[in-house]
């Protein structure tokens, strides 16, 4: 396995520049992190490392992982850092470590691919994990737990609703197997708010940045993969689908701010509120590439309602003074630049 490179100096400095006040509150904090080897987790570890290196935050973290050795091979520059310790285990049945902790980040969840293989069993395992982590938080008397939920909890976004707010009352269709992920996150939110633990909830949407999986499941990731392979960029469907993209450096600024300043038991949408069609995203990816490459749209215009997945982030903007600092062209450029260093891409 070829190791992944660190995030860029620009990304590290961007995070630190917008979290200096937050790190004053988190100085010396000890974090417990589940799901610390995924996209969110890698970025959180990068952010803690940046806070320590550039601000002297002296933060520490214990990361629960089923396979720390694999992570060490994949991201050795993070795995080897002295402020990070590793506990082998699963969120559903891990042994509580003896030391005390200040904060918990609960990122661990089943992927959509895993749900497709044996949805019911994996949902139950994930929910047991949430219950176990909440029990851990109560036992340790932690100050606050941040639960990473998803915009999928809202179900399909109505075509006449340009941005979906936190108080939207729609929900996934429980009879549709494709809704399993959203239902799992909805129930996990309920477990959090009824647990007696001081929790904040973040509902994530779509993201760009280093460590993004370059698979067909993520349009942005597949476009970047196609671009680095020399093209063409292939659009699935007719390209009308609307999404929005927050760079992961901004994502980390949002999560750290919500952890420290968010209102208890409150949910916050996390994402960009600037919508873009998938076709325009493909064209923008081409434009930001080293050389422009072709874009293919095999499908004809599809009938039916427009597929939208764009958050209303007024709550985060107004209550926490958060913003989308990295615009889409810059986000694409940063992602392409880092990913071009990834030697695992053929």
XYZ file of N, CA and C in Angstrom, residues 36-309:
822
model
N -12.415 7.350 13.143
C -11.283 8.250 12.937
C -10.407 7.922 11.751
N -10.700 6.832 11.046
C -9.884 6.473 9.886
C -10.582 6.770 8.564
N -11.801 7.312 8.614
C -12.528 7.665 7.405
C -12.224 9.083 6.947
N -13.049 9.597 6.040
C -12.836 10.937 5.484
C -12.870 12.000 6.581
N -13.946 12.026 7.379
C -14.021 12.979 8.487
C -12.856 12.764 9.454
N -12.596 11.507 9.784
C -11.591 11.214 10.788
C -10.196 11.643 10.391
N -9.798 11.340 9.167
C -8.470 11.768 8.704
C -8.332 13.281 8.797
N -9.382 13.984 8.380
C -9.322 15.442 8.418
C -9.297 15.981 9.847
N -10.019 15.331 10.760
C -9.965 15.777 12.149
C -8.570 15.571 12.727
N -7.950 14.451 12.438
C -6.589 14.222 12.923
C -5.618 15.233 12.325
N -5.776 15.545 11.043
C -4.949 16.591 10.428
C -5.160 17.928 11.147
N -6.396 18.217 11.526
C -6.719 19.493 12.172
C -6.144 19.568 13.578
N -6.233 18.469 14.327
C -5.634 18.440 15.663
C -4.122 18.607 15.556
N -3.522 17.910 14.603
C -2.079 18.035 14.397
C -1.699 19.471 14.054
N -2.499 20.118 13.206
C -2.219 21.507 12.834
C -2.372 22.431 14.033
N -3.410 22.213 14.847
C -3.590 23.025 16.048
C -2.423 22.880 17.003
N -1.906 21.679 17.132
C -0.754 21.452 18.005
C 0.515 22.075 17.436
N 0.750 21.873 16.140
C 1.990 22.343 15.519
C 2.048 23.858 15.399
N 0.934 24.476 15.043
C 0.933 25.903 14.719
C 0.440 26.788 15.857
N -0.310 26.211 16.803
C -0.855 27.011 17.902
C -0.442 26.502 19.277
N 0.259 25.391 19.325
C 0.635 24.826 20.619
C -0.557 24.388 21.442
N -1.579 23.822 20.800
C -2.823 23.470 21.491
C -2.644 22.343 22.501
N -1.648 21.502 22.313
C -1.360 20.383 23.218
C -2.573 19.466 23.395
N -3.301 19.251 22.326
C -4.449 18.342 22.356
C -3.984 16.911 22.111
N -4.781 15.966 22.614
C -4.498 14.549 22.423
C -5.766 13.853 21.942
N -5.607 12.666 21.389
C -6.776 11.913 20.946
C -6.503 10.420 21.005
N -7.532 9.683 21.385
C -7.541 8.228 21.252
C -8.534 7.880 20.159
N -8.098 7.076 19.207
C -8.926 6.742 18.048
C -9.295 5.269 18.119
N -10.594 4.999 18.108
C -11.095 3.627 18.087
C -11.138 3.145 16.644
N -10.503 2.026 16.377
C -10.439 1.518 15.007
C -10.396 -0.003 15.013
N -11.056 -0.601 14.041
C -10.991 -2.054 13.908
C -9.653 -2.499 13.324
N -8.950 -1.602 12.643
C -7.697 -1.997 11.985
C -6.701 -0.838 11.971
N -6.142 -0.482 13.138
C -5.153 0.600 13.165
C -3.927 0.316 12.303
N -3.572 -0.948 12.150
C -2.385 -1.278 11.352
C -2.579 -0.884 9.896
N -3.773 -1.085 9.394
C -4.055 -0.684 8.013
C -3.948 0.836 7.870
N -4.490 1.563 8.849
C -4.401 3.021 8.810
C -2.943 3.468 8.850
N -2.135 2.793 9.656
C -0.718 3.155 9.757
C -0.002 2.973 8.427
N -0.408 1.980 7.663
C 0.186 1.792 6.336
C -0.328 2.834 5.350
N -1.588 3.214 5.505
C -2.217 4.136 4.566
C -1.819 5.583 4.825
N -1.795 5.985 6.105
C -1.522 7.385 6.468
C -0.484 7.415 7.595
N 0.742 6.999 7.316
C 1.739 6.888 8.388
C 2.091 8.213 9.043
N 1.977 9.316 8.308
C 2.340 10.605 8.901
C 1.388 10.996 10.030
N 0.167 10.484 10.026
C -0.771 10.721 11.128
C -0.656 9.634 12.191
N -0.573 8.392 11.755
C -0.551 7.275 12.699
C 0.636 7.349 13.651
N 1.737 7.916 13.193
C 2.965 7.925 13.990
C 3.048 9.096 14.963
N 2.118 10.016 14.894
C 2.211 11.194 15.762
C 1.990 10.804 17.223
N 2.760 11.442 18.116
C 2.756 11.045 19.523
C 1.469 11.423 20.246
N 0.751 12.440 19.755
C -0.478 12.842 20.448
C -1.655 11.929 20.145
N -1.462 10.972 19.236
C -2.537 10.053 18.875
C -2.230 8.650 19.400
N -3.201 8.078 20.103
C -3.098 6.682 20.521
C -4.268 5.919 19.932
N -4.101 4.620 19.836
C -5.057 3.804 19.090
C -5.600 2.679 19.947
N -6.896 2.466 19.848
C -7.539 1.357 20.537
C -8.222 0.469 19.504
N -7.884 -0.798 19.527
C -8.502 -1.742 18.599
C -9.891 -2.103 19.111
N -10.889 -1.993 18.241
C -12.230 -2.370 18.651
C -13.288 -1.820 17.726
N -14.512 -2.207 17.994
C -15.684 -1.763 17.247
C -16.543 -0.911 18.166
N -17.183 0.110 17.608
C -17.992 1.006 18.431
C -19.080 0.262 19.199
N -19.559 -0.846 18.672
C -20.681 -1.555 19.292
C -20.312 -2.271 20.582
N -19.050 -2.606 20.769
C -18.705 -3.413 21.949
C -17.303 -3.128 22.481
N -16.780 -1.939 22.241
C -15.412 -1.650 22.670
C -15.302 -1.570 24.196
N -14.123 -1.878 24.690
C -13.822 -1.745 26.109
C -13.506 -0.290 26.417
N -14.112 0.250 27.464
C -13.863 1.652 27.808
C -12.421 1.812 28.288
N -11.665 2.720 27.696
C -10.302 2.970 28.180
C -10.332 3.587 29.575
N -9.238 3.417 30.310
C -9.194 3.863 31.705
C -9.096 5.373 31.852
N -8.483 6.050 30.892
C -8.228 7.480 31.065
C -9.489 8.323 30.906
N -9.386 9.575 31.319
C -10.501 10.514 31.201
C -10.406 11.279 29.883
N -11.573 11.680 29.389
C -11.646 12.417 28.131
C -12.531 13.642 28.306
N -12.273 14.644 27.462
C -13.066 15.872 27.494
C -14.191 15.858 26.473
N -13.900 15.378 25.268
C -14.866 15.443 24.167
C -14.853 14.135 23.377
N -16.013 13.844 22.781
C -16.135 12.681 21.901
C -16.604 13.144 20.530
N -15.941 12.669 19.488
C -16.426 12.797 18.112
C -16.899 11.416 17.682
N -18.193 11.293 17.413
C -18.724 9.992 16.984
C -18.981 10.041 15.488
N -18.003 9.549 14.727
C -18.087 9.514 13.266
C -18.415 8.119 12.738
N -18.212 7.089 13.550
C -18.336 5.716 13.053
C -19.742 5.441 12.534
N -19.823 4.853 11.354
C -21.115 4.513 10.765
C -20.906 3.470 9.679
N -21.987 2.814 9.320
C -21.927 1.892 8.187
C -21.966 2.688 6.896
N -21.250 2.219 5.895
C -21.287 2.861 4.583
C -22.493 2.373 3.805
N -22.844 3.113 2.762
C -23.958 2.695 1.911
C -23.669 1.345 1.268
N -22.411 1.101 0.925
C -22.046 -0.184 0.322
C -22.279 -1.323 1.303
N -21.919 -1.097 2.579
C -22.140 -2.119 3.599
C -23.627 -2.370 3.808
N -24.418 -1.293 3.790
C -25.858 -1.440 3.975
C -26.473 -2.264 2.861
N -25.915 -2.135 1.667
C -26.446 -2.885 0.539
C -26.222 -4.374 0.665
N -25.222 -4.775 1.446
C -24.911 -6.196 1.564
C -25.798 -6.900 2.580
N -26.045 -6.272 3.708
C -26.905 -6.861 4.736
C -27.431 -5.722 5.590
N -28.368 -4.979 5.022
C -28.780 -3.721 5.610
C -29.236 -3.801 7.044
N -30.147 -4.721 7.367
C -30.725 -4.772 8.707
C -29.666 -5.037 9.764
N -28.814 -6.025 9.531
C -27.791 -6.365 10.514
C -26.825 -5.213 10.735
N -26.464 -4.529 9.663
C -25.490 -3.443 9.786
C -26.119 -2.224 10.453
N -27.392 -1.957 10.165
C -28.083 -0.870 10.856
C -28.098 -1.129 12.357
N -28.463 -2.332 12.760
C -28.525 -2.653 14.183
C -27.148 -2.552 14.828
N -26.117 -3.003 14.130
C -24.755 -2.904 14.656
C -24.352 -1.441 14.828
N -24.708 -0.603 13.865
C -24.368 0.819 13.953
C -25.107 1.490 15.098
N -26.382 1.168 15.278
C -27.155 1.750 16.375
C -26.630 1.276 17.729
N -26.226 0.019 17.809
C -25.598 -0.454 19.046
C -24.312 0.326 19.311
N -23.605 0.671 18.235
C -22.407 1.478 18.391
C -22.717 2.848 18.966
N -23.771 3.484 18.463
C -24.158 4.793 18.997
C -24.536 4.683 20.468
N -25.309 3.663 20.826
C -25.686 3.471 22.232
C -24.454 3.260 23.107
N -23.508 2.474 22.617
C -22.300 2.189 23.390
C -21.461 3.448 23.578
N -21.329 4.238 22.537
C -20.550 5.473 22.630
C -21.220 6.453 23.592
N -22.541 6.531 23.566
C -23.258 7.401 24.501
C -23.090 6.914 25.940
N -23.116 5.611 26.142
C -22.868 5.051 27.472
C -21.463 5.415 27.944
N -20.509 5.327 27.035
C -19.133 5.715 27.348
C -19.069 7.186 27.756
N -19.763 8.049 27.006
C -19.750 9.482 27.305
C -20.346 9.765 28.681
N -21.426 9.067 29.030
C -22.028 9.250 30.361
C -21.080 8.760 31.453
N -20.491 7.605 31.239
C -19.601 7.022 32.246
C -18.403 7.922 32.513
N -17.865 8.508 31.458
C -16.669 9.335 31.581
C -16.984 10.783 31.951
N -18.254 11.150 31.920
C -18.613 12.534 32.232
C -18.027 13.534 31.265
N -18.041 13.188 29.982
C -17.418 14.075 28.993
C -18.197 15.399 28.902
N -17.495 16.430 28.471
C -18.114 17.751 28.375
C -19.149 17.805 27.259
N -18.821 17.200 26.123
C -19.737 17.275 24.973
C -19.382 16.197 23.951
N -20.416 15.707 23.278
C -20.256 14.748 22.179
C -20.771 15.375 20.896
N -19.994 15.265 19.833
C -20.444 15.694 18.511
C -20.770 14.452 17.696
N -22.024 14.380 17.249
C -22.454 13.261 16.417
C -22.529 13.712 14.967
N -21.844 12.983 14.100
C -21.857 13.295 12.669
C -23.031 12.582 12.012
N -24.098 13.329 11.785
C -25.269 12.809 11.089
C -25.152 13.176 9.612
N -26.275 13.246 8.922
C -26.239 13.440 7.470
C -27.492 14.151 6.988
N -27.353 14.872 5.883
C -28.518 15.451 5.226
C -29.475 14.398 4.707
N -29.043 13.139 4.675
C -29.922 12.050 4.233
C -31.108 11.859 5.157
N -31.055 12.412 6.367
C -32.174 12.233 7.307
C -33.439 12.933 6.821
N -33.308 13.883 5.895
C -34.474 14.627 5.409
C -35.257 13.867 4.346
N -34.685 12.813 3.788
C -35.324 12.150 2.664
C -35.162 12.983 1.402
N -35.880 12.637 0.332
C -35.762 13.389 -0.923
C -36.139 14.859 -0.742
N -35.312 15.740 -1.282
C -35.571 17.176 -1.187
C -36.593 17.568 -2.248
N -37.692 18.227 -1.860
C -38.701 18.628 -2.848
C -38.110 19.536 -3.922
N -38.583 19.397 -5.137
C -38.053 20.174 -6.256
C -38.299 21.665 -6.085
N -39.324 22.032 -5.303
C -39.627 23.452 -5.107
C -38.958 24.023 -3.856
N -38.076 23.251 -3.224
C -37.348 23.714 -2.043
C -35.868 23.795 -2.407
N -35.380 25.020 -2.637
C -34.013 25.175 -3.151
C -32.952 24.806 -2.121
N -33.235 25.055 -0.837
C -32.285 24.770 0.236
C -33.060 24.157 1.405
N -32.584 23.069 1.931
C -33.337 22.348 2.958
C -32.872 22.768 4.355
N -33.770 23.315 5.194
C -33.386 23.788 6.527
C -33.473 22.676 7.577
N -32.918 22.945 8.743
C -32.912 21.949 9.811
C -34.307 21.614 10.326
N -35.249 22.538 10.178
C -36.600 22.271 10.693
C -37.535 21.681 9.637
N -36.997 21.249 8.502
C -37.807 20.578 7.489
C -38.333 19.268 8.064
N -39.613 18.994 7.852
C -40.258 17.848 8.498
C -40.400 16.625 7.598
N -39.785 16.633 6.450
C -39.805 15.441 5.614
C -38.928 14.352 6.206
N -38.967 13.184 5.606
C -38.155 12.076 6.108
C -37.983 11.033 5.009
N -37.032 10.128 5.169
C -36.866 9.056 4.186
C -38.069 8.117 4.194
N -38.278 7.436 3.095
C -39.331 6.427 2.995
C -38.823 5.135 3.634
N -39.390 4.717 4.772
C -38.856 3.534 5.455
C -39.053 2.234 4.690
N -39.936 2.236 3.671
C -40.136 1.017 2.878
C -39.163 0.908 1.710
N -38.345 1.936 1.516
C -37.369 1.955 0.427
C -36.005 1.573 0.988
N -35.426 0.505 0.492
C -34.131 0.054 1.013
C -33.042 1.106 0.833
N -33.212 1.987 -0.150
C -32.227 3.047 -0.368
C -32.238 4.078 0.757
N -33.285 4.046 1.603
C -33.406 4.998 2.705
C -32.727 4.515 3.979
N -32.122 3.342 3.946
C -31.578 2.750 5.169
C -30.570 3.663 5.859
N -29.687 4.289 5.078
C -28.658 5.150 5.672
C -29.295 6.337 6.394
N -30.251 7.012 5.734
C -30.914 8.148 6.355
C -31.685 7.759 7.598
N -32.379 6.614 7.558
C -33.128 6.147 8.724
C -32.187 5.848 9.885
N -31.058 5.237 9.586
C -30.076 4.920 10.620
C -29.576 6.190 11.302
N -29.323 7.222 10.516
C -28.867 8.490 11.085
C -29.975 9.167 11.895
N -31.222 9.092 11.426
C -32.339 9.688 12.165
C -32.480 9.052 13.545
N -32.431 7.729 13.596
C -32.571 7.042 14.876
C -31.385 7.360 15.784
N -30.203 7.445 15.213
C -29.023 7.795 16.006
C -29.158 9.191 16.607
N -29.717 10.129 15.849
C -29.960 11.465 16.399
C -30.897 11.382 17.602
N -31.954 10.586 17.489
C -32.900 10.424 18.592
C -32.208 9.842 19.819
N -31.358 8.851 19.610
C -30.606 8.280 20.725
C -29.742 9.344 21.401
N -29.126 10.201 20.604
C -28.259 11.246 21.161
C -29.036 12.230 22.029
N -30.143 12.746 21.507
C -30.855 13.806 22.226
C -31.594 13.276 23.449
N -31.817 11.971 23.524
C -32.513 11.396 24.682
C -31.562 10.720 25.660
N -30.262 10.906 25.459
C -29.261 10.150 26.212
C -28.867 10.776 27.540
N -29.161 12.049 27.727
C -28.670 12.748 28.895
C -27.260 13.279 28.730
N -26.665 13.069 27.563
C -25.326 13.577 27.254
C -25.459 14.916 26.540
N -24.569 15.851 26.849
C -24.543 17.128 26.131
C -24.038 16.851 24.713
N -24.955 16.884 23.748
C -24.622 16.546 22.365
C -24.879 17.718 21.433
N -24.115 17.768 20.358
C -24.438 18.596 19.198
C -24.426 17.676 17.985
N -25.257 18.013 17.001
C -25.442 17.157 15.834
C -25.091 17.943 14.583
N -24.288 17.349 13.724
C -23.947 17.979 12.448
C -24.493 17.119 11.318
N -25.252 17.738 10.429
C -25.839 17.028 9.293
C -25.049 17.371 8.036
N -24.139 16.482 7.669
C -23.242 16.740 6.558
C -23.886 16.504 5.209
N -23.451 17.291 4.215
C -23.948 17.165 2.848
C -22.818 16.665 1.948
N -22.371 17.424 0.986
C -21.356 16.941 0.031
C -20.066 17.745 0.190
N -18.938 17.065 -0.016
C -17.649 17.677 0.292
C -16.617 17.420 -0.805
N -15.593 18.246 -0.787
C -14.409 18.090 -1.622
C -13.185 18.136 -0.720
N -12.055 17.712 -1.258
C -10.815 17.810 -0.504
C -10.031 16.514 -0.522
N -8.781 16.568 -0.078
C -7.977 15.366 0.073
C -8.699 14.293 0.881
N -8.396 13.056 0.575
C -8.975 11.856 1.200
C -10.381 11.540 0.712
N -10.940 12.349 -0.213
C -12.259 12.037 -0.758
C -12.181 10.741 -1.564
N -13.062 9.776 -1.303
C -13.044 8.543 -2.104
C -13.314 8.834 -3.579
N -12.487 8.317 -4.438
C -12.621 8.568 -5.878
C -13.423 7.434 -6.523
N -14.663 7.305 -6.090
C -15.525 6.222 -6.560
C -16.755 6.793 -7.242
N -17.482 5.925 -7.938
C -18.689 6.358 -8.632
C -19.784 6.787 -7.667
N -19.679 6.394 -6.399
C -20.684 6.796 -5.411
C -20.679 8.309 -5.207
N -19.525 8.934 -5.360
C -19.389 10.376 -5.180
C -19.079 11.003 -6.536
N -20.008 11.807 -7.052
C -19.808 12.405 -8.374
C -18.507 13.195 -8.430
N -18.269 14.027 -7.408
C -17.057 14.847 -7.419
C -15.807 13.976 -7.450
N -15.810 12.913 -6.649
C -14.661 12.019 -6.622
C -14.434 11.313 -7.943
N -15.517 10.858 -8.571
C -15.363 10.165 -9.860
C -14.896 11.122 -10.949
N -15.337 12.387 -10.891
C -14.890 13.366 -11.889
C -13.398 13.649 -11.735
N -12.948 13.770 -10.494
C -11.525 14.017 -10.252
C -10.693 12.823 -10.710
N -11.189 11.632 -10.436
C -10.506 10.421 -10.907
C -10.395 10.417 -12.431
N -11.508 10.734 -13.106
C -11.496 10.765 -14.571
C -10.529 11.824 -15.094
N -10.525 12.994 -14.439
C -9.649 14.079 -14.887
C -8.182 13.691 -14.763
N -7.818 13.082 -13.637
C -6.420 12.698 -13.431
C -5.989 11.569 -14.357
N -6.972 10.795 -14.820
C -6.669 9.714 -15.770
C -6.595 10.224 -17.202
N -6.814 11.519 -17.407
C -6.744 12.099 -18.745
C -8.073 12.225 -19.451
N -9.162 11.884 -18.742
C -10.488 12.058 -19.299
C -10.907 10.925 -20.205
N -12.111 11.015 -20.754
C -13.070 12.087 -20.505
C -13.733 11.944 -19.130
N -14.317 13.046 -18.656
C -15.132 13.001 -17.445
C -16.520 12.520 -17.845
N -16.960 11.435 -17.230
C -18.233 10.824 -17.601
C -19.290 11.171 -16.558
N -20.369 11.819 -17.007
C -21.480 12.202 -16.133
C -22.517 11.089 -16.139
N -22.875 10.601 -14.966
C -23.944 9.614 -14.861
C -25.282 10.348 -14.879
N -26.223 9.885 -15.675
C -27.507 10.563 -15.769
C -27.451 11.702 -16.757
N -28.421 12.630 -16.624
C -28.518 13.721 -17.598
C -27.801 14.989 -17.150
N -27.205 14.977 -15.948
C -26.417 16.114 -15.482
C -27.204 17.204 -14.796
N -28.548 17.054 -14.683
C -29.351 18.118 -14.070
C -29.295 18.110 -12.547
N -28.938 16.990 -11.960
C -28.903 16.860 -10.503
C -28.152 18.030 -9.874
N -28.720 18.587 -8.788
C -28.111 19.731 -8.109
C -27.464 19.294 -6.796
N -26.230 19.697 -6.614
C -25.489 19.444 -5.389
C -24.759 20.723 -4.985
N -24.119 20.697 -3.827
C -23.244 21.790 -3.399
C -22.073 21.165 -2.661
N -20.943 21.863 -2.646
C -19.717 21.237 -2.142
C -18.960 22.166 -1.199
N -18.690 21.655 -0.006
C -17.882 22.352 0.988
C -16.518 21.677 1.049
N -15.457 22.475 0.988
C -14.123 21.889 1.099
C -13.912 21.380 2.519
N -13.167 20.292 2.645
C -12.993 19.653 3.947
C -12.269 20.535 4.956
N -11.437 21.465 4.509
C -10.808 22.387 5.455
C -11.870 23.267 6.110
N -12.840 23.739 5.325
C -13.967 24.468 5.905
C -14.817 23.550 6.778
N -15.011 22.311 6.345
C -15.760 21.341 7.150
C -15.180 21.236 8.549
N -13.870 21.163 8.667
C -13.243 21.033 9.980
C -13.432 22.287 10.825
N -13.370 23.441 10.185
C -13.626 24.690 10.909
C -15.038 24.663 11.486
N -15.986 24.209 10.687
C -17.377 24.124 11.133
C -17.522 23.135 12.288
N -16.944 21.946 12.161
C -17.115 20.944 13.218
C -16.508 21.407 14.536
N -15.322 21.985 14.487
C -14.687 22.448 15.720
C -15.476 23.588 16.357
N -15.994 24.500 15.529
C -16.794 25.605 16.058
C -18.102 25.099 16.662
N -18.748 24.147 15.996
C -20.003 23.596 16.515
C -19.753 22.845 17.821
N -18.642 22.117 17.905
C -18.310 21.417 19.144
C -18.229 22.385 20.318
N -17.582 23.517 20.111
C -17.319 24.455 21.202
C -18.468 25.434 21.413
N -19.039 25.950 20.320
C -20.004 27.048 20.442
C -21.438 26.674 20.074
N -21.653 25.499 19.516
C -23.001 25.102 19.140
C -23.903 24.945 20.354
N -25.194 25.132 20.144
C -26.164 24.984 21.228
C -26.404 23.505 21.517
N -26.514 23.185 22.782
C -26.697 21.800 23.196
C -27.962 21.199 22.595
N -27.869 19.957 22.138
C -28.977 19.185 21.563
C -29.546 19.832 20.306
N -28.731 20.604 19.617
C -29.170 21.297 18.412
C -28.466 20.693 17.201
N -29.194 20.642 16.099
C -28.632 20.127 14.847
C -28.257 21.282 13.930
N -27.146 21.125 13.234
C -26.667 22.130 12.290
C -26.368 21.467 10.950
N -26.954 22.020 9.882
C -26.547 21.601 8.543
C -25.102 22.028 8.310
N -24.335 21.173 7.671
C -22.930 21.456 7.381
C -22.692 21.207 5.897
N -22.432 22.274 5.177
C -22.207 22.163 3.741
C -22.227 23.535 3.102
N -22.032 23.576 1.814
C -22.143 24.817 1.051
C -23.590 25.022 0.630
N -24.004 26.277 0.551
C -25.361 26.575 0.075
C -25.353 27.102 -1.361
N -24.235 26.944 -2.056
C -24.139 27.341 -3.461
C -24.364 26.120 -4.345
N -25.536 26.052 -4.958
C -25.898 24.876 -5.757
C -25.202 24.895 -7.112
N -24.903 23.702 -7.604
C -24.329 23.545 -8.936
C -24.845 22.232 -9.515
N -25.150 22.244 -10.802
C -25.575 20.995 -11.434
C -24.371 20.072 -11.588
N -24.640 18.782 -11.648
C -23.562 17.816 -11.820
C -22.837 18.041 -13.151
N -23.575 18.456 -14.182
C -22.936 18.756 -15.462
C -21.968 19.923 -15.322
N -22.398 20.986 -14.631
C -21.508 22.130 -14.436
C -20.323 21.764 -13.550
N -20.540 20.883 -12.592
C -19.426 20.416 -11.767
C -18.395 19.693 -12.628
N -18.872 18.870 -13.547
C -17.953 18.165 -14.450
C -17.166 19.159 -15.298
N -17.857 20.163 -15.829
C -17.173 21.173 -16.644
C -16.171 21.969 -15.815
N -16.546 22.299 -14.579
C -15.631 23.040 -13.709
C -14.403 22.208 -13.372
N -14.608 20.912 -13.155
C -13.474 20.025 -12.888
C -12.530 19.995 -14.080
N -13.095 19.952 -15.275
C -12.278 19.984 -16.490
C -11.474 21.278 -16.575
N -12.133 22.402 -16.289
C -11.472 23.706 -16.377
C -10.343 23.854 -15.364
N -10.505 23.247 -14.180
C -9.481 23.369 -13.143
C -8.369 22.340 -13.296
N -8.509 21.424 -14.233
C -7.477 20.417 -14.470
C -6.253 21.055 -15.122
N -5.159 20.316 -15.130
C -3.923 20.815 -15.742
C -4.166 21.193 -17.192
N -4.970 20.394 -17.874
C -5.374 20.733 -19.239
C -6.858 20.400 -19.383
N -7.616 21.219 -20.101
C -9.044 20.937 -20.292
C -9.247 19.584 -20.956
N -10.229 18.851 -20.473
C -10.535 17.541 -21.036
C -12.023 17.461 -21.323
N -12.403 16.473 -22.094
C -13.786 16.348 -22.519
C -14.713 15.893 -21.410
N -15.995 16.240 -21.586
C -17.056 15.822 -20.667
C -18.099 15.069 -21.473
N -18.449 13.884 -21.031
C -19.449 13.069 -21.714
C -20.708 12.960 -20.864
N -21.863 13.170 -21.505
C -23.160 13.008 -20.843
C -23.938 11.981 -21.655
N -23.840 10.700 -21.305
C -24.453 9.660 -22.135
C -25.974 9.680 -22.131
N -26.581 10.135 -21.036
C -28.033 10.027 -20.894
C -28.749 11.197 -21.547
N -29.939 10.928 -22.063
C -30.803 11.995 -22.549
C -31.533 12.604 -21.364
N -32.157 13.733 -21.573
C -32.875 14.414 -20.502
C -33.899 13.475 -19.883
N -33.791 13.270 -18.578
C -34.667 12.317 -17.899
C -35.931 13.006 -17.407
N -37.087 12.349 -17.548
C -38.322 12.918 -17.010
C -38.342 12.805 -15.492
N -39.251 13.532 -14.877
C -39.413 13.422 -13.435
C -38.856 14.616 -12.694
N -39.026 14.563 -11.360
C -38.621 15.670 -10.500
C -37.105 15.820 -10.471
N -36.664 17.049 -10.273
C -35.242 17.346 -10.188
C -34.677 16.800 -8.878
N -33.520 16.172 -8.942
C -32.838 15.629 -7.766
C -31.969 16.730 -7.162
N -32.334 17.172 -5.945
C -31.631 18.268 -5.275
C -31.126 17.779 -3.922
N -29.935 18.221 -3.548
C -29.369 17.904 -2.235
C -28.488 19.081 -1.832
